[in-house]
Short mmCIF file of N, CA, C and O in Angstrom, two decimals:
data_model
loop_
_atom_site.label_atom_id
_atom_site.label_comp_id
_atom_site.label_asym_id
_atom_site.label_seq_id
_atom_site.Cartn_x
_atom_site.Cartn_y
_atom_site.Cartn_z
N MET S 574 5.53 3.45 -6.82
CA MET S 574 5.86 2.52 -7.89
C MET S 574 7.07 3.03 -8.66
O MET S 574 7.09 4.17 -9.10
N GLY S 575 8.04 2.16 -8.80
CA GLY S 575 9.25 2.54 -9.49
C GLY S 575 9.04 2.92 -10.94
O GLY S 575 9.76 3.77 -11.47
N VAL S 576 8.06 2.32 -11.58
CA VAL S 576 7.81 2.63 -12.99
C VAL S 576 7.37 4.08 -13.14
O VAL S 576 7.83 4.79 -14.03
N VAL S 577 6.52 4.54 -12.25
CA VAL S 577 6.04 5.92 -12.31
C VAL S 577 7.19 6.88 -12.06
O VAL S 577 7.38 7.86 -12.78
N ALA S 578 7.98 6.61 -11.03
CA ALA S 578 9.08 7.50 -10.67
C ALA S 578 10.13 7.58 -11.76
O ALA S 578 10.75 8.63 -11.96
N ASN S 579 10.35 6.48 -12.48
CA ASN S 579 11.41 6.42 -13.48
C ASN S 579 10.91 6.56 -14.91
O ASN S 579 11.72 6.71 -15.83
N GLY S 580 9.62 6.45 -15.13
CA GLY S 580 9.06 6.65 -16.46
C GLY S 580 9.19 5.47 -17.40
O GLY S 580 8.74 5.54 -18.54
N SER S 581 9.79 4.39 -16.94
CA SER S 581 9.90 3.21 -17.79
C SER S 581 10.09 1.96 -16.96
O SER S 581 10.60 2.01 -15.84
N PHE S 582 9.71 0.84 -17.53
CA PHE S 582 9.89 -0.44 -16.86
C PHE S 582 11.38 -0.77 -16.75
O PHE S 582 11.84 -1.30 -15.74
N LEU S 583 12.14 -0.45 -17.78
CA LEU S 583 13.57 -0.76 -17.78
C LEU S 583 14.30 0.05 -16.71
O LEU S 583 15.11 -0.50 -15.96
N GLU S 584 14.03 1.33 -16.61
CA GLU S 584 14.69 2.15 -15.59
C GLU S 584 14.30 1.70 -14.19
O GLU S 584 15.12 1.68 -13.28
N ALA S 585 13.04 1.36 -14.01
CA ALA S 585 12.60 0.85 -12.70
C ALA S 585 13.32 -0.44 -12.37
O ALA S 585 13.78 -0.63 -11.24
N ALA S 586 13.44 -1.32 -13.34
CA ALA S 586 14.15 -2.59 -13.12
C ALA S 586 15.61 -2.35 -12.75
O ALA S 586 16.13 -2.98 -11.82
N ASN S 587 16.26 -1.44 -13.45
CA ASN S 587 17.66 -1.14 -13.14
C ASN S 587 17.81 -0.64 -11.71
O ASN S 587 18.73 -1.04 -11.00
N ARG S 588 16.93 0.21 -11.27
CA ARG S 588 17.00 0.76 -9.91
C ARG S 588 16.66 -0.28 -8.85
O ARG S 588 17.12 -0.19 -7.71
N LEU S 589 15.84 -1.25 -9.21
CA LEU S 589 15.45 -2.31 -8.28
C LEU S 589 16.37 -3.52 -8.34
O LEU S 589 16.20 -4.47 -7.59
N TYR S 590 17.32 -3.49 -9.27
CA TYR S 590 18.27 -4.60 -9.47
C TYR S 590 17.57 -5.91 -9.82
O TYR S 590 17.90 -6.98 -9.31
N VAL S 591 16.56 -5.79 -10.69
CA VAL S 591 15.87 -6.96 -11.23
C VAL S 591 15.78 -6.77 -12.74
O VAL S 591 16.12 -5.72 -13.26
N THR S 592 15.29 -7.77 -13.43
CA THR S 592 15.15 -7.65 -14.88
C THR S 592 13.87 -6.89 -15.23
O THR S 592 12.93 -6.82 -14.44
N GLN S 593 13.86 -6.36 -16.45
CA GLN S 593 12.68 -5.66 -16.94
C GLN S 593 11.49 -6.60 -16.98
O GLN S 593 10.37 -6.21 -16.66
N SER S 594 11.73 -7.84 -17.33
CA SER S 594 10.62 -8.79 -17.41
C SER S 594 10.02 -9.07 -16.04
O SER S 594 8.82 -9.31 -15.92
N THR S 595 10.83 -9.01 -14.99
CA THR S 595 10.31 -9.18 -13.63
C THR S 595 9.36 -8.05 -13.27
O THR S 595 8.26 -8.28 -12.76
N VAL S 596 9.76 -6.84 -13.55
CA VAL S 596 8.90 -5.68 -13.29
C VAL S 596 7.62 -5.78 -14.11
O VAL S 596 6.51 -5.61 -13.59
N SER S 597 7.76 -6.10 -15.37
CA SER S 597 6.60 -6.21 -16.25
C SER S 597 5.63 -7.29 -15.77
O SER S 597 4.42 -7.07 -15.72
N THR S 598 6.16 -8.43 -15.39
CA THR S 598 5.32 -9.53 -14.91
C THR S 598 4.57 -9.15 -13.64
O THR S 598 3.38 -9.42 -13.50
N ARG S 599 5.25 -8.49 -12.74
CA ARG S 599 4.60 -8.08 -11.49
C ARG S 599 3.50 -7.06 -11.74
O ARG S 599 2.43 -7.13 -11.13
N ILE S 600 3.74 -6.13 -12.64
CA ILE S 600 2.71 -5.15 -12.97
C ILE S 600 1.53 -5.84 -13.66
O ILE S 600 0.37 -5.56 -13.37
N GLN S 601 1.82 -6.78 -14.56
CA GLN S 601 0.74 -7.51 -15.23
C GLN S 601 -0.10 -8.29 -14.23
O GLN S 601 -1.33 -8.34 -14.36
N ARG S 602 0.54 -8.90 -13.24
CA ARG S 602 -0.21 -9.63 -12.21
C ARG S 602 -1.10 -8.69 -11.40
O ARG S 602 -2.23 -9.02 -11.07
N LEU S 603 -0.57 -7.53 -11.06
CA LEU S 603 -1.36 -6.54 -10.33
C LEU S 603 -2.54 -6.08 -11.17
O LEU S 603 -3.67 -5.99 -10.67
N GLU S 604 -2.30 -5.82 -12.45
CA GLU S 604 -3.38 -5.40 -13.35
C GLU S 604 -4.45 -6.49 -13.46
O GLU S 604 -5.65 -6.20 -13.44
N ALA S 605 -4.03 -7.74 -13.57
CA ALA S 605 -4.99 -8.85 -13.66
C ALA S 605 -5.79 -8.96 -12.37
O ALA S 605 -7.01 -9.16 -12.40
N TYR S 606 -5.14 -8.81 -11.25
CA TYR S 606 -5.81 -8.89 -9.95
C TYR S 606 -6.83 -7.77 -9.81
O TYR S 606 -7.95 -7.99 -9.34
N LEU S 607 -6.47 -6.57 -10.24
CA LEU S 607 -7.36 -5.42 -10.13
C LEU S 607 -8.41 -5.37 -11.23
O LEU S 607 -9.43 -4.70 -11.10
N GLY S 608 -8.10 -6.02 -12.36
CA GLY S 608 -9.02 -6.00 -13.50
C GLY S 608 -8.98 -4.71 -14.30
O GLY S 608 -9.95 -4.37 -14.97
N VAL S 609 -7.85 -3.99 -14.21
CA VAL S 609 -7.68 -2.75 -14.96
C VAL S 609 -6.27 -2.67 -15.51
O VAL S 609 -5.36 -3.33 -15.02
N THR S 610 -6.08 -1.85 -16.53
CA THR S 610 -4.76 -1.56 -17.05
C THR S 610 -4.25 -0.31 -16.36
O THR S 610 -4.92 0.72 -16.36
N LEU S 611 -3.09 -0.41 -15.73
CA LEU S 611 -2.53 0.72 -14.98
C LEU S 611 -1.62 1.60 -15.82
O LEU S 611 -1.46 2.78 -15.51
N PHE S 612 -1.00 1.02 -16.86
CA PHE S 612 -0.02 1.76 -17.66
C PHE S 612 -0.30 1.66 -19.14
O PHE S 612 -0.73 0.63 -19.64
N VAL S 613 -0.02 2.75 -19.84
CA VAL S 613 0.08 2.73 -21.30
C VAL S 613 1.55 2.50 -21.57
O VAL S 613 2.41 3.27 -21.13
N ARG S 614 1.86 1.43 -22.27
CA ARG S 614 3.24 1.06 -22.52
C ARG S 614 3.58 1.34 -23.98
O ARG S 614 2.81 1.04 -24.87
N ASN S 615 4.77 1.88 -24.19
CA ASN S 615 5.32 1.98 -25.54
C ASN S 615 6.82 1.82 -25.45
O ASN S 615 7.36 1.60 -24.37
N ARG S 616 7.48 1.89 -26.56
CA ARG S 616 8.92 1.61 -26.58
C ARG S 616 9.74 2.56 -25.72
O ARG S 616 10.74 2.17 -25.14
N SER S 617 9.33 3.80 -25.63
CA SER S 617 10.17 4.79 -24.94
C SER S 617 9.79 5.04 -23.49
O SER S 617 10.61 5.50 -22.71
N ASP S 618 8.52 4.77 -23.11
CA ASP S 618 8.14 5.04 -21.74
C ASP S 618 6.86 4.32 -21.35
O ASP S 618 6.28 3.60 -22.15
N ALA S 619 6.47 4.52 -20.11
CA ALA S 619 5.21 3.98 -19.60
C ALA S 619 4.54 5.11 -18.81
O ALA S 619 5.17 5.74 -17.97
N THR S 620 3.28 5.36 -19.11
CA THR S 620 2.54 6.39 -18.40
C THR S 620 1.29 5.79 -17.78
O THR S 620 0.75 4.79 -18.26
N LEU S 621 0.84 6.40 -16.71
CA LEU S 621 -0.34 5.91 -16.02
C LEU S 621 -1.61 6.14 -16.83
O LEU S 621 -1.79 7.21 -17.42
N THR S 622 -2.48 5.15 -16.82
CA THR S 622 -3.83 5.32 -17.35
C THR S 622 -4.65 6.05 -16.28
O THR S 622 -4.18 6.26 -15.15
N LEU S 623 -5.88 6.38 -16.58
CA LEU S 623 -6.75 7.01 -15.59
C LEU S 623 -6.93 6.09 -14.37
O LEU S 623 -6.79 6.55 -13.23
N PRO S 624 -7.21 4.79 -14.58
CA PRO S 624 -7.29 3.91 -13.40
C PRO S 624 -5.96 3.86 -12.62
O PRO S 624 -5.96 3.79 -11.40
N GLY S 625 -4.85 3.93 -13.32
CA GLY S 625 -3.55 3.95 -12.66
C GLY S 625 -3.36 5.20 -11.83
O GLY S 625 -2.83 5.16 -10.71
N GLN S 626 -3.83 6.33 -12.35
CA GLN S 626 -3.74 7.59 -11.62
C GLN S 626 -4.60 7.56 -10.36
O GLN S 626 -4.26 8.14 -9.34
N ARG S 627 -5.71 6.86 -10.44
CA ARG S 627 -6.60 6.73 -9.27
C ARG S 627 -6.04 5.75 -8.25
O ARG S 627 -6.20 5.94 -7.05
N PHE S 628 -5.41 4.70 -8.73
CA PHE S 628 -4.88 3.65 -7.86
C PHE S 628 -3.67 4.11 -7.06
O PHE S 628 -3.58 3.87 -5.86
N LEU S 629 -2.73 4.75 -7.70
CA LEU S 629 -1.44 5.06 -7.09
C LEU S 629 -1.53 5.85 -5.79
O LEU S 629 -0.94 5.43 -4.80
N PRO S 630 -2.25 6.96 -5.73
CA PRO S 630 -2.26 7.72 -4.48
C PRO S 630 -2.90 6.98 -3.31
O PRO S 630 -2.60 7.26 -2.16
N LYS S 631 -3.77 6.03 -3.60
CA LYS S 631 -4.50 5.33 -2.55
C LYS S 631 -3.76 4.12 -1.99
O LYS S 631 -4.17 3.56 -0.98
N HIS S 632 -2.71 3.69 -2.66
CA HIS S 632 -2.06 2.44 -2.28
C HIS S 632 -0.56 2.62 -2.12
O HIS S 632 0.09 3.22 -2.97
N THR S 633 -0.07 2.04 -1.08
CA THR S 633 1.38 2.03 -0.86
C THR S 633 1.87 0.60 -0.92
O THR S 633 1.08 -0.33 -0.92
N ALA S 634 3.15 0.43 -0.92
CA ALA S 634 3.74 -0.92 -1.02
C ALA S 634 3.76 -1.58 0.35
O ALA S 634 4.81 -1.76 0.96
N SER S 635 2.59 -1.95 0.84
CA SER S 635 2.54 -2.67 2.10
C SER S 635 3.07 -4.07 1.89
O SER S 635 3.05 -4.60 0.77
N PRO S 636 3.53 -4.74 2.94
CA PRO S 636 4.04 -6.11 2.79
C PRO S 636 3.04 -7.05 2.15
O PRO S 636 3.39 -7.91 1.36
N ALA S 637 1.75 -6.90 2.46
CA ALA S 637 0.73 -7.78 1.88
C ALA S 637 0.63 -7.59 0.38
O ALA S 637 0.52 -8.55 -0.37
N ARG S 638 0.69 -6.36 -0.08
CA ARG S 638 0.61 -6.09 -1.52
C ARG S 638 1.85 -6.56 -2.24
O ARG S 638 1.79 -7.10 -3.34
N VAL S 639 3.01 -6.35 -1.64
CA VAL S 639 4.25 -6.82 -2.24
C VAL S 639 4.23 -8.34 -2.34
O VAL S 639 4.62 -8.91 -3.35
N SER S 640 3.75 -8.99 -1.31
CA SER S 640 3.66 -10.45 -1.32
C SER S 640 2.79 -10.94 -2.46
O SER S 640 3.12 -11.90 -3.15
N LEU S 641 1.67 -10.27 -2.70
CA LEU S 641 0.78 -10.64 -3.80
C LEU S 641 1.52 -10.58 -5.13
O LEU S 641 1.39 -11.46 -5.97
N LEU S 642 2.35 -9.57 -5.31
CA LEU S 642 3.03 -9.40 -6.57
C LEU S 642 4.17 -10.40 -6.77
O LEU S 642 4.58 -10.67 -7.88
N ASP S 643 4.68 -10.96 -5.69
CA ASP S 643 5.77 -11.92 -5.78
C ASP S 643 5.32 -13.31 -6.17
O ASP S 643 6.13 -14.17 -6.47
N HIS S 644 4.02 -13.58 -6.14
CA HIS S 644 3.52 -14.94 -6.41
C HIS S 644 2.95 -15.05 -7.79
O HIS S 644 2.52 -14.23 -8.42
#
């Protein structure tokens, strides 16, 4: 996840060449689908919650998961 690697939604968006709101919306959709909050968000950064820490190592960006986030 770009947010984890970059420490913020804005930095992840810049590296992915999309807007911050696009990254935020996709993460919100994933959180809604999973029923958990993956990130603690504040003005300066985003850090993984405990559920986020558990989710990340088990999941990669497979085409099916990316497709889910695009809709």
